[in-house]
Amino acid sequence: MSNNKHIVLTSHPPQKHLRPHPINWGGTTPEERGPVIGSLNNANERNVIGAHSGGYGVYRALAIAAGQLNPIHKPDLTNTMPTTRIGPHPQWEKEDKIVSLDPFGHLVAESFKDLLDKGIDIRPTIAVTRARIDFPELREATIAGRLKPDGNILMDGGEANVTKAAIEPVWYLPGISKRLGISEVVLRRSLFEYTGGMFPDLVTRSDLKIFLPPIGNISVYIFGEVDALSNPKIPLACRVHDECNGSDVFGSDICTCRPYLAHGIEECVRMAQNDGVGLIVYNRKEGRALGEVTKFLVYNARKRDPDGDSAAAYFERTECVAGVQDLRFQDLMPDIFNWLGITRIHRFISMSNMKYDALISQGITIGERIPIPDELIPSDAKVEMDAKKSAGYFTDETVSIPQNAEETIGRKIDEY
């Protein structure tokens, strides 16, 4: 090709010519913090490692190779601003409170307009919009009378109005290393070596502190007023859910994922209808971040176990295949809550101690912890639930649903 002379077979060009825009992580304003520029169009402007929408980078590269995408295309951000403004919140000003996403990622079009007008390719890493969700279980709850349409949160047909956000990962490497209790050098070296050397800048550009990893994004669904999330006196129901494609989308009965997600959504709608607010955080971490192939291999190993599919061997089989039981690193999960300004969760729809401990460690207080009702557990998923209880899911009934739950969520509780 005629332009091969422009290809640099390294991501570490001579540094003396580079003057990237500085990033002051934890800056109180977008201008003070500085823009995150992951564009590949101009090496002189890049101030991060990786590229925007990293999880889809190979598809973009394929589209360019196939002549379907102009490699120097810049997005037109006209009218793409959030439908609802989020923040700023006090947590944004502390560089160790949010380390895995850019809190200003949804404000690019307005905050960096001058730089955009100069042709600098700055791209949003967060988008916020309004929509309706049509979840079959909500229709069932409406027909059964557990939920009543109000024309605001819940429509007559069972659809629910939501504010939703999509968040791409933006990792502040010094903050990630501090959160996980490892050195930044070890973190960079491992990320470089065990991704097949995909990002040489991790070990050659210590001056670049931001990494855009090629992993899935986070989706957030808010039921009720967004501003209510940061008010600790307004009751908040929340479900943090890690992706399970087989159950969430296709309804597999081997786990409790979709039933628990549906239960969480119902609780969120009910809370929003009772002067509160509901929140679903959906993380793309399929199979405990081990991947769906590994998950299905474990399914086969469990079902073919000569001693039977038992709770005692549940996580052992996972570790035999994957070498580890869980790679979700819930330590990073609270960043979403800090981005939303949340300091208190009144009804946490989760039995996971890992999620609970991660939130508590970040100073977020939790009132009730809500288990999945027994009647929602598929028969083939009882082994999974027993295993999770044995491995650390809470079972103490004193933190379960109180007898006066309907009364409790129907008012703003003064002690909160």
Coordinates of C-alpha atoms in Angstrom, one line a residue:
M1 CA 0.0 0.0 0.0
S2 CA 1.2 3.5 -0.8
N3 CA 0.8 4.7 2.8
N4 CA 2.9 2.0 4.4
K5 CA 5.7 4.4 5.0
H6 CA 3.5 6.1 7.7
I7 CA 3.0 2.9 9.7
V8 CA 5.0 2.8 12.9
L9 CA 5.4 -0.7 14.2
T10 CA 5.5 0.4 17.9
S11 CA 3.3 2.4 20.1
H12 CA 6.3 4.2 21.6
P13 CA 7.3 6.9 19.1
P14 CA 10.1 9.4 19.9
Q15 CA 8.9 11.3 23.0
K16 CA 10.8 14.6 22.4
H17 CA 8.3 15.7 19.8
L18 CA 5.2 14.8 21.9
R19 CA 3.4 17.4 24.0
P20 CA 0.2 15.7 25.0
H21 CA -2.4 17.6 27.0
P22 CA -1.8 17.0 30.7
I23 CA -4.3 15.0 32.8
N24 CA -4.6 16.0 36.4
W25 CA -6.7 13.1 37.8
G26 CA -8.9 14.4 40.5
G27 CA -9.2 17.9 39.1
T28 CA -12.3 19.7 40.3
T29 CA -13.4 20.8 36.8
P30 CA -13.1 19.3 33.4
E31 CA -10.7 22.1 32.4
E32 CA -8.5 21.5 35.4
R33 CA -8.6 17.7 35.0
G34 CA -7.9 17.9 31.2
P35 CA -9.3 15.9 28.3
V36 CA -8.9 12.1 27.8
I37 CA -7.6 11.7 24.2
G38 CA -7.4 8.2 22.9
S39 CA -7.7 9.0 19.2
L40 CA -5.2 7.3 16.9
N41 CA -5.3 10.0 14.3
N42 CA -2.6 12.2 15.8
A43 CA 0.1 10.7 18.0
N44 CA 1.1 14.2 19.2
E45 CA -2.3 14.7 20.9
R46 CA -2.7 11.2 22.5
N47 CA -2.4 11.3 26.2
V48 CA -3.5 7.8 27.1
I49 CA -2.6 4.2 26.4
G50 CA -5.0 2.2 24.3
A51 CA -8.0 3.5 22.3
H52 CA -11.6 4.6 22.9
S53 CA -14.2 1.8 22.9
G54 CA -11.3 -0.6 23.3
G55 CA -13.5 -3.7 23.4
Y56 CA -14.6 -2.9 19.9
G57 CA -11.2 -1.8 18.6
V58 CA -10.6 -5.0 16.5
Y59 CA -13.9 -4.4 14.7
R60 CA -12.9 -0.8 13.9
A61 CA -9.6 -2.0 12.6
L62 CA -11.3 -4.6 10.5
A63 CA -13.7 -2.0 9.1
I64 CA -10.8 0.2 8.2
A65 CA -8.9 -2.7 6.5
A66 CA -12.1 -3.5 4.5
G67 CA -12.5 0.1 3.4
Q68 CA -15.8 0.6 5.3
L69 CA -14.5 3.2 7.8
N70 CA -12.4 6.3 7.2
P71 CA -9.4 5.9 9.6
I72 CA -9.4 9.7 10.2
H73 CA -13.1 10.0 10.9
K74 CA -14.1 12.2 13.9
P75 CA -17.5 11.9 15.5
D76 CA -19.9 14.8 15.1
L77 CA -21.1 15.4 18.7
T78 CA -23.9 17.8 17.8
N79 CA -26.9 17.2 20.1
T80 CA -25.3 14.2 21.8
M81 CA -25.2 15.8 25.3
P82 CA -26.7 13.9 28.2
T83 CA -30.5 14.0 28.6
T84 CA -29.9 14.3 32.3
R85 CA -26.9 16.0 33.9
I86 CA -25.0 13.9 36.4
G87 CA -22.6 15.6 38.8
P88 CA -20.2 16.9 39.6
H89 CA -20.1 15.3 43.1
P90 CA -17.6 15.6 45.9
Q91 CA -16.2 12.1 45.1
W92 CA -15.0 13.3 41.7
E93 CA -12.4 15.6 43.4
K94 CA -10.5 12.7 45.1
E95 CA -8.2 10.9 42.8
D96 CA -8.5 7.6 44.7
K97 CA -12.4 7.5 44.7
I98 CA -12.9 7.0 41.0
V99 CA -10.1 5.1 39.3
S100 CA -11.7 3.0 36.6
L101 CA -13.9 5.5 34.7
D102 CA -13.8 9.1 33.7
P103 CA -16.3 11.1 35.8
F104 CA -16.3 13.9 33.1
G105 CA -16.7 11.4 30.3
H106 CA -20.3 12.5 29.5
L107 CA -19.5 16.2 29.5
V108 CA -17.0 16.3 26.6
A109 CA -19.1 18.1 24.0
E110 CA -19.7 21.1 26.3
S111 CA -16.6 21.1 28.5
F112 CA -14.0 20.8 25.8
K113 CA -15.8 22.7 23.0
D114 CA -12.9 25.0 22.4
L115 CA -10.5 22.1 21.9
L116 CA -13.0 20.3 19.7
D117 CA -13.4 23.4 17.6
K118 CA -9.7 23.3 17.0
G119 CA -9.9 19.9 15.6
I120 CA -8.7 17.9 18.6
D121 CA -10.3 14.4 18.6
I122 CA -11.8 14.1 22.1
R123 CA -14.5 11.5 22.5
P124 CA -17.1 10.8 25.2
T125 CA -16.6 7.7 27.3
I126 CA -20.0 8.0 28.9
A127 CA -23.4 8.6 27.3
V128 CA -26.6 9.3 29.2
T129 CA -30.1 9.0 27.6
R130 CA -33.8 8.4 28.5
A131 CA -35.7 5.3 27.4
R132 CA -38.4 2.8 28.3
I133 CA -37.6 -0.8 29.1
D134 CA -40.1 -3.6 28.3
F135 CA -39.2 -6.4 30.6
P136 CA -41.5 -9.4 30.6
E137 CA -41.3 -9.9 34.3
L138 CA -42.5 -6.4 34.9
R139 CA -45.6 -7.2 32.9
E140 CA -46.1 -10.3 34.9
A141 CA -45.7 -8.3 38.2
T142 CA -48.3 -5.8 36.9
I143 CA -50.8 -8.6 35.9
A144 CA -50.2 -10.3 39.3
G145 CA -50.9 -7.0 41.1
R146 CA -47.5 -6.8 42.8
L147 CA -46.9 -3.6 40.9
K148 CA -49.4 -1.0 39.9
P149 CA -49.0 1.3 36.9
D150 CA -48.7 5.0 37.8
G151 CA -48.2 6.6 34.3
N152 CA -44.8 8.0 35.4
I153 CA -42.4 5.2 36.5
L154 CA -44.5 2.2 35.3
M155 CA -46.9 2.3 32.3
D156 CA -50.1 0.3 31.9
G157 CA -48.5 -2.2 29.6
G158 CA -45.7 -2.9 32.1
E159 CA -43.0 -0.7 30.5
A160 CA -40.8 1.3 32.8
N161 CA -39.3 4.8 32.2
V162 CA -35.6 4.9 32.9
T163 CA -32.6 7.1 32.6
K164 CA -29.7 4.9 31.4
A165 CA -26.0 5.4 31.0
A166 CA -23.3 3.5 29.1
I167 CA -19.8 3.8 30.6
E168 CA -16.6 2.8 28.9
P169 CA -13.7 1.9 31.2
V170 CA -11.0 4.5 31.7
W171 CA -8.3 3.3 34.1
Y172 CA -6.1 5.6 36.2
L173 CA -3.2 3.3 36.7
P174 CA -1.8 4.7 39.9
G175 CA -5.3 4.6 41.4
I176 CA -5.9 1.0 40.2
S177 CA -2.6 -0.2 41.7
K178 CA -3.4 1.5 45.0
R179 CA -6.9 0.1 45.1
L180 CA -5.6 -3.4 44.5
G181 CA -2.6 -3.1 46.8
I182 CA 0.0 -3.8 44.1
S183 CA 2.8 -1.6 42.7
E184 CA 2.2 0.3 39.5
V185 CA 5.2 -1.3 37.9
V186 CA 3.9 -4.8 38.5
L187 CA 0.5 -3.8 37.3
R188 CA 1.8 -2.3 34.0
R189 CA 4.1 -5.3 33.4
S190 CA 1.3 -7.8 33.9
L191 CA -1.1 -5.9 31.7
F192 CA 1.5 -5.8 29.0
E193 CA 2.8 -9.4 29.3
Y194 CA -0.5 -11.3 29.8
T195 CA -2.3 -9.6 26.9
G196 CA 0.3 -10.8 24.5
G197 CA 2.2 -7.6 24.4
M198 CA -0.8 -5.7 23.0
F199 CA 0.1 -2.4 24.7
P200 CA 3.9 -1.7 24.8
D201 CA 3.2 1.8 26.1
L202 CA 2.3 0.3 29.5
V203 CA 6.0 -0.5 30.1
T204 CA 7.6 2.2 27.9
R205 CA 5.5 5.3 28.7
S206 CA 5.5 5.8 32.4
D207 CA 4.5 9.4 31.8
L208 CA 1.1 8.2 30.5
K209 CA -1.1 7.4 33.5
I210 CA -4.4 6.6 31.8
F211 CA -5.2 3.2 30.1
L212 CA -8.3 2.5 28.0
P213 CA -8.6 -1.3 28.4
P214 CA -10.2 -3.5 25.7
I215 CA -12.9 -4.8 28.0
G216 CA -16.7 -4.5 28.2
N217 CA -18.6 -1.5 29.4
I218 CA -21.0 -0.8 32.3
S219 CA -24.7 0.0 31.8
V220 CA -26.7 1.9 34.4
Y221 CA -30.5 2.0 34.6
I222 CA -32.1 4.6 37.0
F223 CA -35.7 4.4 38.0
G224 CA -36.9 7.8 39.3
E225 CA -35.1 11.1 39.7
V226 CA -31.4 11.0 39.0
D227 CA -30.7 13.8 41.5
A228 CA -32.2 11.6 44.2
L229 CA -29.3 9.2 44.0
S230 CA -26.9 11.5 45.8
N231 CA -29.4 12.4 48.6
P232 CA -28.9 9.9 51.5
K233 CA -32.3 10.7 52.9
I234 CA -34.1 9.4 49.8
P235 CA -34.5 5.6 49.9
L236 CA -32.4 3.8 47.3
A237 CA -32.9 0.2 46.1
C238 CA -30.0 -1.1 44.1
R239 CA -28.9 -4.3 42.3
V240 CA -25.3 -4.7 41.1
H241 CA -25.5 -7.4 38.4
D242 CA -22.6 -9.1 36.6
E243 CA -23.4 -10.3 33.1
C244 CA -24.7 -13.8 32.5
N245 CA -25.7 -14.0 28.8
G246 CA -27.1 -17.5 29.1
S247 CA -29.6 -16.6 31.8
D248 CA -30.1 -12.8 31.4
V249 CA -30.9 -13.1 27.6
F250 CA -31.7 -16.7 26.9
G251 CA -33.3 -17.8 30.2
S252 CA -31.1 -20.7 31.1
D253 CA -32.3 -22.4 34.3
I254 CA -28.9 -23.5 35.6
C255 CA -28.3 -20.3 37.6
T256 CA -30.3 -17.5 39.4
C257 CA -29.0 -14.6 37.3
R258 CA -32.1 -13.5 35.4
P259 CA -34.5 -14.2 38.2
Y260 CA -32.4 -12.1 40.6
L261 CA -32.0 -9.4 37.9
A262 CA -35.8 -9.4 37.4
H263 CA -36.4 -9.3 41.2
G264 CA -34.0 -6.3 41.4
I265 CA -35.8 -4.4 38.7
E266 CA -39.1 -5.0 40.3
E267 CA -37.7 -3.7 43.7
C268 CA -36.3 -0.7 41.9
V269 CA -39.7 0.2 40.3
R270 CA -41.5 -0.3 43.6
M271 CA -38.9 2.0 45.4
A272 CA -39.2 4.7 42.8
Q273 CA -43.0 4.6 43.0
N274 CA -42.7 5.2 46.8
D275 CA -40.8 8.4 46.8
G276 CA -37.5 6.7 46.4
V277 CA -35.2 5.8 43.5
G278 CA -34.0 2.5 42.0
L279 CA -30.6 1.7 40.4
I280 CA -29.4 -1.3 38.3
V281 CA -25.7 -1.5 37.6
Y282 CA -24.9 -4.0 34.9
N283 CA -21.3 -5.0 34.5
R284 CA -20.0 -6.8 31.4
K285 CA -18.1 -9.5 33.3
E286 CA -19.4 -12.7 31.8
G287 CA -18.8 -15.9 33.8
R288 CA -17.2 -14.0 36.8
A289 CA -15.0 -12.4 34.2
L290 CA -13.7 -15.8 33.2
G291 CA -15.7 -15.8 29.9
E292 CA -18.6 -17.8 28.6
V293 CA -16.4 -20.6 27.1
T294 CA -14.9 -21.3 30.5
K295 CA -18.3 -21.2 32.1
F296 CA -19.7 -23.8 29.7
L297 CA -16.6 -26.0 30.2
V298 CA -17.3 -25.8 34.0
Y299 CA -21.0 -26.7 33.4
N300 CA -19.9 -29.9 31.6
A301 CA -17.3 -30.8 34.2
R302 CA -19.9 -30.4 37.0
K303 CA -22.6 -32.4 35.3
R304 CA -20.2 -35.3 34.5
D305 CA -18.7 -35.4 38.0
P306 CA -19.0 -39.1 39.1
D307 CA -19.7 -37.9 42.6
G308 CA -22.6 -35.7 41.3
D309 CA -23.1 -32.0 40.9
S310 CA -22.7 -30.8 44.5
A311 CA -22.3 -27.5 46.3
A312 CA -19.0 -28.7 47.8
A313 CA -17.4 -29.1 44.4
Y314 CA -19.1 -26.1 42.7
F315 CA -16.2 -23.6 42.9
E316 CA -13.6 -26.4 42.8
R317 CA -14.6 -27.3 39.3
T318 CA -14.3 -23.6 38.2
E319 CA -10.8 -23.4 39.7
C320 CA -9.7 -26.6 38.0
V321 CA -10.6 -25.2 34.6
A322 CA -9.8 -21.6 35.1
G323 CA -7.1 -21.6 37.8
V324 CA -9.2 -19.2 39.9
Q325 CA -12.7 -19.0 41.1
D326 CA -13.5 -15.4 40.3
L327 CA -11.9 -12.5 38.4
R328 CA -14.5 -9.8 38.7
F329 CA -12.4 -7.6 41.0
Q330 CA -15.3 -6.1 42.9
D331 CA -12.8 -3.6 44.4
L332 CA -13.4 -1.4 41.3
M333 CA -17.2 -1.7 41.3
P334 CA -17.9 1.2 43.7
D335 CA -16.6 3.7 41.2
I336 CA -20.0 3.8 39.6
F337 CA -21.6 4.7 43.0
N338 CA -19.0 7.4 43.5
W339 CA -19.7 8.8 40.0
L340 CA -23.4 9.0 40.9
G341 CA -22.6 10.7 44.2
I342 CA -24.2 7.8 46.2
T343 CA -23.2 7.5 49.9
R344 CA -26.1 5.3 51.1
I345 CA -27.9 2.2 49.8
H346 CA -31.1 1.5 51.7
R347 CA -32.0 -1.8 50.1
F348 CA -29.1 -3.7 48.5
I349 CA -30.5 -6.5 46.4
S350 CA -27.6 -8.8 46.6
M351 CA -26.4 -11.7 48.7
S352 CA -22.7 -11.3 47.7
N353 CA -20.3 -10.4 50.5
M354 CA -17.7 -9.5 47.9
K355 CA -19.9 -6.7 46.6
Y356 CA -21.0 -5.7 50.0
D357 CA -17.4 -5.5 51.3
A358 CA -16.2 -3.5 48.3
L359 CA -18.9 -0.9 48.8
I360 CA -18.4 -0.6 52.5
S361 CA -14.6 -0.2 52.0
Q362 CA -15.4 2.9 49.9
G363 CA -17.4 4.5 52.7
I364 CA -20.8 3.6 51.2
T365 CA -23.2 2.5 53.9
I366 CA -25.8 -0.2 53.3
G367 CA -29.1 -0.8 55.2
E368 CA -30.9 -4.0 54.3
R369 CA -29.5 -6.8 52.2
I370 CA -32.2 -8.4 50.1
P371 CA -31.9 -12.1 49.2
I372 CA -33.5 -13.7 46.1
P373 CA -36.9 -15.2 47.2
D374 CA -36.7 -19.0 47.3
E375 CA -39.6 -19.3 44.9
L376 CA -37.5 -17.6 42.2
I377 CA -34.6 -20.1 42.3
P378 CA -34.8 -22.6 39.4
S379 CA -34.6 -26.2 40.6
D380 CA -31.4 -26.7 38.6
A381 CA -29.8 -23.6 40.3
K382 CA -30.2 -24.8 43.9
V383 CA -26.7 -26.3 43.8
E384 CA -25.3 -22.9 42.7
M385 CA -27.1 -21.1 45.5
D386 CA -26.0 -23.6 48.2
A387 CA -22.5 -23.3 47.0
K388 CA -22.6 -19.5 47.1
K389 CA -24.0 -19.5 50.6
S390 CA -21.2 -21.9 51.7
A391 CA -18.6 -19.6 50.0
G392 CA -19.7 -16.4 51.7
Y393 CA -23.1 -15.3 50.5
F394 CA -24.9 -13.9 53.5
T395 CA -27.5 -16.1 55.2
D396 CA -28.2 -14.1 58.4
E397 CA -31.9 -13.5 58.4
T398 CA -31.4 -10.3 60.5
V399 CA -30.2 -8.5 57.4
S400 CA -32.9 -10.0 55.2
I401 CA -36.3 -8.4 54.3
P402 CA -38.1 -7.1 57.4
Q403 CA -41.7 -7.9 58.1
N404 CA -42.8 -4.3 57.4
A405 CA -40.9 -4.0 54.1
E406 CA -43.8 -2.4 52.3
E407 CA -44.2 0.3 55.0
T408 CA -40.4 0.8 55.1
I409 CA -39.9 1.6 51.4
G410 CA -43.0 3.7 51.3
R411 CA -41.5 6.6 53.2
K412 CA -38.2 8.5 53.6
I413 CA -36.6 7.1 56.7
D414 CA -35.3 9.8 59.0
E415 CA -32.3 7.9 60.4
Y416 CA -31.0 7.5 56.8

